[in-house]
Amino acid sequence: MSTGRWWREVGWRHGVGLVAVLFAVVPVAYVVSAAFNPLGTVASTGVIPKHLSLENFAALFDDPARPFARWLLNTLVVCVVVTGVQVFCSALAAYAFSRLRFRGRRGGQLSLLLIQMFPQFLAVIALYSMFTAIGEVVPALGLNTLLGYSLVLLGGSLGQVWLIKGFFDTIPRQLDEAAVVDGAGHATIFFRIILPLARPVLAVTGLLAFVSVIGEFLMASIFLTDTQAKTLAVGLYGIIAADRSNNLGVFAAGALLTALPVVLLFQFLQRYIVGGLTSGSVKD
Amino acid sequence: MKAPSIVATAVIRVLCLGTAVGTAAALTPVLIAGRHYVFLAIVWAVIAVVLATYATARAVPAKYLVPGTLLLILFIVVPVLSTLQLSTTNYGDGTRTTRQETVERILANSVVQVPDSPKFNLSVATTGSPASGPITFFLVDQKSGALYSGTEAGLAPLERSAVTVTDNFVSAATGYTILTPLQVNAAADRLRDFTVPTGNGAIRQRGLHEAYEGRRTLQYDQGTGTITNTVTGVRYTTAREGDREYFVGPDGTRLSDQSWRSDVGLANYRRAFTDQHILSGFTRIFIWNVVFATASVALTFLVGLGLAVTLNDSRVRGQKVYRSVLLLPYAIPGFISILVWSGFYNQDFGLINQITGLHVNWLGSALWAKVALLLTNLWLGFPYMFLVSTGALQAIPSDLREAASIDGAGGFTAFRRITFPLLLVAVTPLLVASFAFNFNNYNVIELLTHGGPFSPGNPDAGATDILISYTVRLAFGGNGAQLGFAAAIATLLFAITAIMAAAQYRITRRLEEMN
């Protein structure tokens, strides 16, 4: 293939791709650069790191006014609880929708679809009053508690039904039938056959749920105002809202520690993610 | 299933159900004491549903649907219904309590000490947390030494054996925490309003360790709903001012600035549609809201699809590398990227002005702030659209395209006539869902522009506000919480979302029928 023709047919594609890569990478590079920049100011930070130091990371863990380790722990607790319950509840419901035939199945699926289009935080006022009242009776579930906050987010515990059901539908029914012949009940089929086979989609939906919980900001900013109860989203926001220009370095260090594990997981699971996102979009 | 596992599951089932019923039973007296009857009903309704589902071997689908559905109903459906109900009230700062509670508070505040008032040695106690638990007064009459316990419900004599008394003070009681002086101080605000009603007045705290039984100067007449001052004889009646009611004397002076929650019918909705100030803000915000959501979806989809088509060519090497790098923006938690982007728009030091050499006041001008939002949202959203389009493209059988080229269709015609329509069927539900998501995308607005810039004429509604951010500001903003009104706007938003949901359903169905 001549160079001219190569460029016309393939080369320009790399050109477009590189522009997109640049667009995608610049903000990320900026965070990395800011995190390692000891000056930590907006003015002294560029896309290419000019200085290298771990000062910001040390500062992050040093200041008792911003207990980063505590926020990290809070976030992990909330993420694990919410993700775990959400994926499990969604898998249960997906099994019912995929394998069982019952009256109201279609209606149930449809109303679930409709309810999920309502953003929960439109009801934030009612939720706020509700949890104020709950807190008066059971203080461990009220405002400023991780348990209460997790419960609020668990309103969306059927959020992953469609992706998981899409996957369950691809598992051959002959497997279930064979198990029934062997005397297995519906619970055995679900726990021993379907769930183990569905590991890839469970991992992907778990990851998607995890990221959305890490990034959840509105509810957290209203429910978790006590420094010790904050999650990373509210806590790190507080750092940069307090002094946008001078706290940039510390914020970036925190952001890096938050995003890095998620990014790595995404890379690890990426081929499942591409497949998962589209398989869930087709409904029956 | 083997026999032991049947036994094990049965034991686990009994344990779980038992724990649930036990918890509910333990909560019941607390809920009754606090008069939380709605809660009580909800708790037992949940228990009944759980028992009905899991204690029997029937209704197999329910066993799989109940856990998620219960959570969905409790923390989405119930709050939505309660938002509807709130939207017809004047709930907000100064009107958080019911009329009855407000009357009680006004009466309690009228208790004054008279010379022969009985005095008590006071120990403040609680069954819950010192900061927020229900308050109980343990009282020792300074003259007779008689023991009493008092709550908001009233006064009751106390057996000497039930508590420990040291130096004429109750120092310990089973089931109660006696507050330390420090904790009493910390609870000062609550204690100021706390009274124990008695026959001829009420008992209030005075100082750390003392309480007195004072006489009420105000009296409430249940029949006429009026309050009379027993000293001056002035009668206060209910008068409405705006959406609030107050007790007002004959000369028009307010007895108290405290109002209470009351139904205002559709007044909040009327206000949203008739108040010129709010209406002009509302219409403008609604239009921008639609533009923002549409433009966000269109831009991200065009860029994502364009990239997918460009790179989805077997001759392009390194597709995996492209894909994993372009995944980055999608993998980074949104609040981080949005905050980083907001730094880029700084007029003096921001990366964008520095790179381009411009001096645009990005977040200070209404137009540029909108551009900034769309640009940021493009960065956040295009990887998702890229992945989705890539997946959809790869799912389209290649023989369709070959057939098209045999029929003489060129590259672009084949794409427009064959590939694109097929792809659209797969991604339309995602596009509409993405529209719905962006329509209420509070995060990007709040973290990037806070709804601003604001014009001095209308500090409530900023140039980049969308309805949800406007609602949140009304509800929790600095100018006094207008929860009832905010709930009305939220309800309007629910209605708009419902219409969009219906539209999505129809579009999806039509597309699926076409194929």
Short mmCIF file of C-alpha atoms in Angstrom, two decimals, chain A residues 1 5-6 9-10 12-18 20-21 23-28 30-31 42-43 45-47 85 89 91-97 100-102 106 110 112-131 133-139 151-152 154-158 182-188 190-192 208 211 214-218 221-222 232-234 236-237 240 244-245 251 254-256 258-259 262-263 266-267 270-271 273-274 277-278 280-284, chain B residues 1 5 27 30-31 36 39 54 60-61 63-65 67-69 71-72 74-80 82-83 86 91 96 128-129 132-134 306-307 309-313 315-318 320 322-336 339-344 346 349-351 354-355 375 378-379 382 384 387-392 394 426-427 429-430 432-433 436 440-443 446-447 450 468 471-472 475-476 482-483 486-487 490 493-495 497-498 500-502 504-505 508-509 512:
data_model
loop_
_atom_site.label_atom_id
_atom_site.label_comp_id
_atom_site.label_asym_id
_atom_site.label_seq_id
_atom_site.Cartn_x
_atom_site.Cartn_y
_atom_site.Cartn_z
CA MET A 1 0.00 0.00 0.00
CA ARG A 5 -3.26 5.58 0.02
CA TRP A 6 -2.41 4.34 3.51
CA GLU A 9 -7.62 4.93 4.22
CA VAL A 10 -6.02 4.26 7.59
CA TRP A 12 -6.18 9.74 9.16
CA ARG A 13 -7.98 7.42 11.54
CA HIS A 14 -4.92 7.48 13.77
CA GLY A 15 -4.90 11.27 13.46
CA VAL A 16 -8.49 11.48 14.74
CA GLY A 17 -7.71 8.89 17.41
CA LEU A 18 -4.72 10.84 18.67
CA ALA A 20 -9.33 12.15 21.01
CA VAL A 21 -6.63 10.59 23.16
CA PHE A 23 -8.57 15.39 24.77
CA ALA A 24 -9.17 12.46 27.12
CA VAL A 25 -5.76 12.52 28.71
CA VAL A 26 -5.06 16.21 29.35
CA PRO A 27 -7.24 16.59 32.48
CA VAL A 28 -5.92 13.32 33.85
CA TYR A 30 -3.15 17.68 34.96
CA VAL A 31 -4.35 15.90 38.11
CA VAL A 42 -3.27 26.58 40.31
CA ALA A 43 -0.77 29.05 38.87
CA THR A 45 0.54 23.65 37.77
CA GLY A 46 0.62 22.60 34.14
CA VAL A 47 -0.12 19.45 32.20
CA VAL A 85 -26.69 -5.30 48.31
CA CYS A 89 -30.91 -7.66 44.96
CA ALA A 91 -29.41 -10.48 40.52
CA LEU A 92 -32.32 -11.92 42.50
CA ALA A 93 -34.84 -9.80 40.61
CA ALA A 94 -33.11 -10.48 37.29
CA TYR A 95 -33.45 -14.23 37.95
CA ALA A 96 -37.17 -13.85 38.53
CA PHE A 97 -37.61 -11.80 35.36
CA LEU A 100 -39.72 -17.49 36.22
CA ARG A 101 -43.06 -16.91 34.56
CA PHE A 102 -45.64 -15.23 36.74
CA ARG A 106 -44.33 -7.73 32.15
CA LEU A 110 -42.32 -1.92 32.93
CA LEU A 112 -39.56 -0.84 37.39
CA LEU A 113 -38.27 0.81 34.22
CA LEU A 114 -40.50 3.84 34.77
CA ILE A 115 -39.70 4.25 38.47
CA GLN A 116 -35.99 4.07 37.72
CA MET A 117 -36.27 7.06 35.43
CA PHE A 118 -37.23 9.22 38.41
CA PRO A 119 -34.06 10.55 39.92
CA GLN A 120 -34.18 9.76 43.60
CA PHE A 121 -32.75 13.09 44.61
CA LEU A 122 -35.86 14.90 43.42
CA ALA A 123 -37.35 13.52 46.61
CA VAL A 124 -34.42 14.76 48.65
CA ILE A 125 -36.59 17.01 50.82
CA ALA A 126 -38.85 14.16 51.82
CA LEU A 127 -35.86 11.86 52.36
CA TYR A 128 -34.23 14.48 54.54
CA SER A 129 -37.32 14.81 56.75
CA MET A 130 -37.72 11.05 56.78
CA PHE A 131 -34.20 10.42 58.03
CA ALA A 133 -37.40 11.44 62.02
CA ILE A 134 -35.74 8.01 61.80
CA GLY A 135 -32.72 9.41 63.61
CA GLU A 136 -34.92 10.46 66.52
CA VAL A 137 -35.99 6.86 67.04
CA VAL A 138 -32.87 4.95 65.96
CA PRO A 139 -29.87 7.33 66.15
CA LEU A 151 -30.02 3.00 53.17
CA VAL A 152 -30.91 6.08 51.11
CA LEU A 154 -30.23 1.39 48.56
CA GLY A 155 -33.45 2.85 47.23
CA GLY A 156 -31.69 2.17 43.94
CA SER A 157 -30.97 -1.44 44.81
CA LEU A 158 -32.65 -2.69 41.63
CA ASP A 182 -31.33 -33.93 39.10
CA GLY A 183 -33.76 -32.70 41.75
CA ALA A 184 -32.57 -29.13 42.22
CA GLY A 185 -35.00 -26.48 43.44
CA HIS A 186 -35.11 -22.89 42.20
CA ALA A 187 -32.79 -21.69 44.97
CA THR A 188 -30.17 -24.29 44.08
CA PHE A 190 -29.92 -19.69 41.23
CA PHE A 191 -27.07 -20.02 43.71
CA ARG A 192 -25.22 -23.04 42.28
CA LEU A 208 -20.45 0.34 37.66
CA VAL A 211 -18.17 4.03 40.64
CA ILE A 214 -18.00 6.79 44.89
CA GLY A 215 -19.11 9.72 42.76
CA GLU A 216 -22.41 10.28 44.56
CA PHE A 217 -22.32 13.86 45.75
CA LEU A 218 -25.74 15.44 46.24
CA SER A 221 -23.54 16.68 50.79
CA ILE A 222 -26.94 16.92 52.44
CA LEU A 232 -14.49 11.28 49.76
CA ALA A 233 -16.85 13.14 47.45
CA VAL A 234 -17.99 15.62 50.10
CA LEU A 236 -12.47 16.39 48.87
CA TYR A 237 -15.03 18.88 47.61
CA ILE A 240 -11.08 22.53 47.12
CA ARG A 244 -9.55 26.50 45.18
CA SER A 245 -6.22 27.98 44.27
CA PHE A 251 -7.04 17.79 46.36
CA GLY A 254 -6.63 12.74 47.16
CA ALA A 255 -8.30 12.51 43.78
CA LEU A 256 -5.49 10.38 42.45
CA THR A 258 -9.47 7.75 44.80
CA ALA A 259 -9.45 7.31 41.04
CA VAL A 262 -11.07 2.39 39.91
CA VAL A 263 -9.22 3.13 36.67
CA PHE A 266 -11.83 -0.60 34.60
CA GLN A 267 -8.83 -1.49 32.46
CA GLN A 270 -12.85 -3.46 29.97
CA ARG A 271 -13.81 -6.13 27.48
CA ILE A 273 -17.77 -3.59 30.07
CA VAL A 274 -18.04 -3.03 26.33
CA LEU A 277 -23.22 -2.00 28.22
CA THR A 278 -24.78 -2.99 24.91
CA GLY A 280 -28.32 -4.53 28.59
CA SER A 281 -29.82 -2.06 26.18
CA VAL A 282 -32.01 -4.54 24.36
CA LYS A 283 -35.21 -5.31 26.21
CA ASP A 284 -37.77 -7.94 25.46
CA MET B 1 -30.47 -31.14 47.89
CA SER B 5 -28.35 -28.44 53.85
CA LEU B 27 -38.71 -0.82 68.20
CA VAL B 30 -40.00 3.39 71.35
CA LEU B 31 -42.17 4.23 68.37
CA HIS B 36 -44.45 7.81 65.46
CA PHE B 39 -43.37 4.53 61.24
CA TYR B 54 -40.29 -16.29 53.24
CA VAL B 60 -41.56 -18.22 44.41
CA PRO B 61 -41.14 -15.08 42.21
CA LYS B 63 -38.90 -14.45 47.07
CA TYR B 64 -36.62 -12.98 44.41
CA LEU B 65 -38.37 -9.67 43.96
CA PRO B 67 -35.80 -7.47 48.85
CA GLY B 68 -35.06 -4.97 46.09
CA THR B 69 -38.68 -3.94 45.71
CA LEU B 71 -36.00 -0.97 49.37
CA LEU B 72 -37.27 0.69 46.20
CA LEU B 74 -39.32 2.55 51.09
CA PHE B 75 -36.63 4.88 49.80
CA ILE B 76 -37.94 6.02 46.42
CA VAL B 77 -41.69 5.52 46.11
CA VAL B 78 -42.61 6.62 49.63
CA PRO B 79 -40.38 9.74 49.46
CA VAL B 80 -41.87 10.62 46.07
CA SER B 82 -44.39 12.32 50.48
CA THR B 83 -42.91 15.01 48.20
CA LEU B 86 -45.35 18.27 51.04
CA TYR B 91 -43.39 23.57 55.08
CA ARG B 96 -41.53 22.95 60.58
CA GLY B 128 -31.08 7.70 73.95
CA SER B 129 -28.02 9.71 73.03
CA SER B 132 -30.60 14.00 70.66
CA GLY B 133 -32.37 11.35 72.76
CA PRO B 134 -35.74 11.90 74.43
CA GLY B 306 -17.61 9.32 15.01
CA LEU B 307 -14.69 7.90 16.94
CA VAL B 309 -16.72 4.45 13.21
CA THR B 310 -13.25 5.87 12.64
CA LEU B 311 -11.40 3.39 14.80
CA ASN B 312 -13.58 0.34 14.16
CA ASP B 313 -11.59 -0.65 11.10
CA ARG B 315 -6.66 -2.09 9.47
CA VAL B 316 -6.28 0.34 12.39
CA ARG B 317 -3.64 -1.06 14.68
CA GLY B 318 -3.75 -0.58 18.43
CA LYS B 320 -7.25 -1.92 22.22
CA TYR B 322 -7.20 3.51 21.98
CA ARG B 323 -10.12 1.93 23.74
CA SER B 324 -8.39 1.66 27.08
CA VAL B 325 -7.13 5.26 26.98
CA LEU B 326 -10.49 6.63 25.86
CA LEU B 327 -12.07 4.75 28.76
CA LEU B 328 -10.25 7.01 31.23
CA PRO B 329 -12.81 9.83 31.56
CA TYR B 330 -15.57 7.29 32.13
CA ALA B 331 -13.66 5.51 34.87
CA ILE B 332 -12.75 8.56 36.93
CA PRO B 333 -15.39 9.47 39.54
CA GLY B 334 -17.34 12.43 38.19
CA PHE B 335 -16.89 14.78 41.10
CA ILE B 336 -13.12 14.71 40.60
CA LEU B 339 -13.80 19.95 39.88
CA VAL B 340 -10.60 19.68 37.83
CA TRP B 341 -12.37 21.07 34.79
CA SER B 342 -13.76 23.94 36.84
CA GLY B 343 -10.15 24.91 37.54
CA PHE B 344 -9.41 24.93 33.81
CA ASN B 346 -10.12 30.16 35.67
CA PHE B 349 -4.54 30.88 35.57
CA GLY B 350 -6.88 28.39 33.91
CA LEU B 351 -5.36 25.92 31.49
CA GLN B 354 -3.30 29.73 28.96
CA ILE B 355 -3.17 27.26 26.09
CA LEU B 375 -17.53 21.07 26.86
CA LEU B 378 -18.70 16.20 26.39
CA TRP B 379 -15.47 15.08 28.03
CA PHE B 382 -18.09 10.73 25.02
CA TYR B 384 -19.56 5.99 27.20
CA LEU B 387 -17.96 2.20 23.98
CA VAL B 388 -21.65 1.76 23.33
CA SER B 389 -21.29 2.59 19.63
CA THR B 390 -18.29 0.30 19.29
CA GLY B 391 -20.21 -2.54 20.87
CA ALA B 392 -23.24 -1.92 18.67
CA GLN B 394 -19.45 -4.96 16.20
CA ALA B 426 -29.57 -0.70 19.71
CA VAL B 427 -28.59 2.64 21.21
CA PRO B 429 -32.85 3.38 24.73
CA LEU B 430 -29.42 4.41 25.97
CA VAL B 432 -33.07 8.51 25.90
CA ALA B 433 -31.82 7.27 29.26
CA ALA B 436 -33.14 11.71 31.23
CA ASN B 440 -31.47 16.10 36.02
CA ASN B 441 -27.67 16.12 36.06
CA TYR B 442 -27.24 18.06 39.27
CA ASN B 443 -23.61 17.08 39.85
CA GLU B 446 -23.42 22.24 41.06
CA LEU B 447 -19.74 21.36 40.94
CA HIS B 450 -23.08 26.37 41.09
CA ILE B 468 -33.00 20.37 39.87
CA THR B 471 -35.01 23.24 43.42
CA VAL B 472 -32.17 22.25 45.70
CA ALA B 475 -35.00 23.82 49.54
CA PHE B 476 -31.64 24.14 51.24
CA GLN B 482 -38.89 26.92 51.32
CA LEU B 483 -39.40 23.19 51.43
CA ALA B 486 -39.36 23.34 46.43
CA ALA B 487 -41.43 20.16 46.71
CA ALA B 490 -39.81 18.81 42.32
CA LEU B 493 -40.04 17.81 37.52
CA PHE B 494 -41.48 14.37 38.27
CA ALA B 495 -44.28 15.10 35.83
CA THR B 497 -39.73 13.00 33.77
CA ALA B 498 -42.84 10.82 33.54
CA MET B 500 -40.13 11.61 29.00
CA ALA B 501 -40.37 8.04 30.29
CA ALA B 502 -43.54 7.49 28.32
CA GLN B 504 -38.91 6.67 25.63
CA TYR B 505 -41.17 3.68 25.85
CA THR B 508 -38.19 2.18 21.75
CA ARG B 509 -41.22 0.15 20.80
CA GLU B 512 -38.18 -2.47 17.60
#
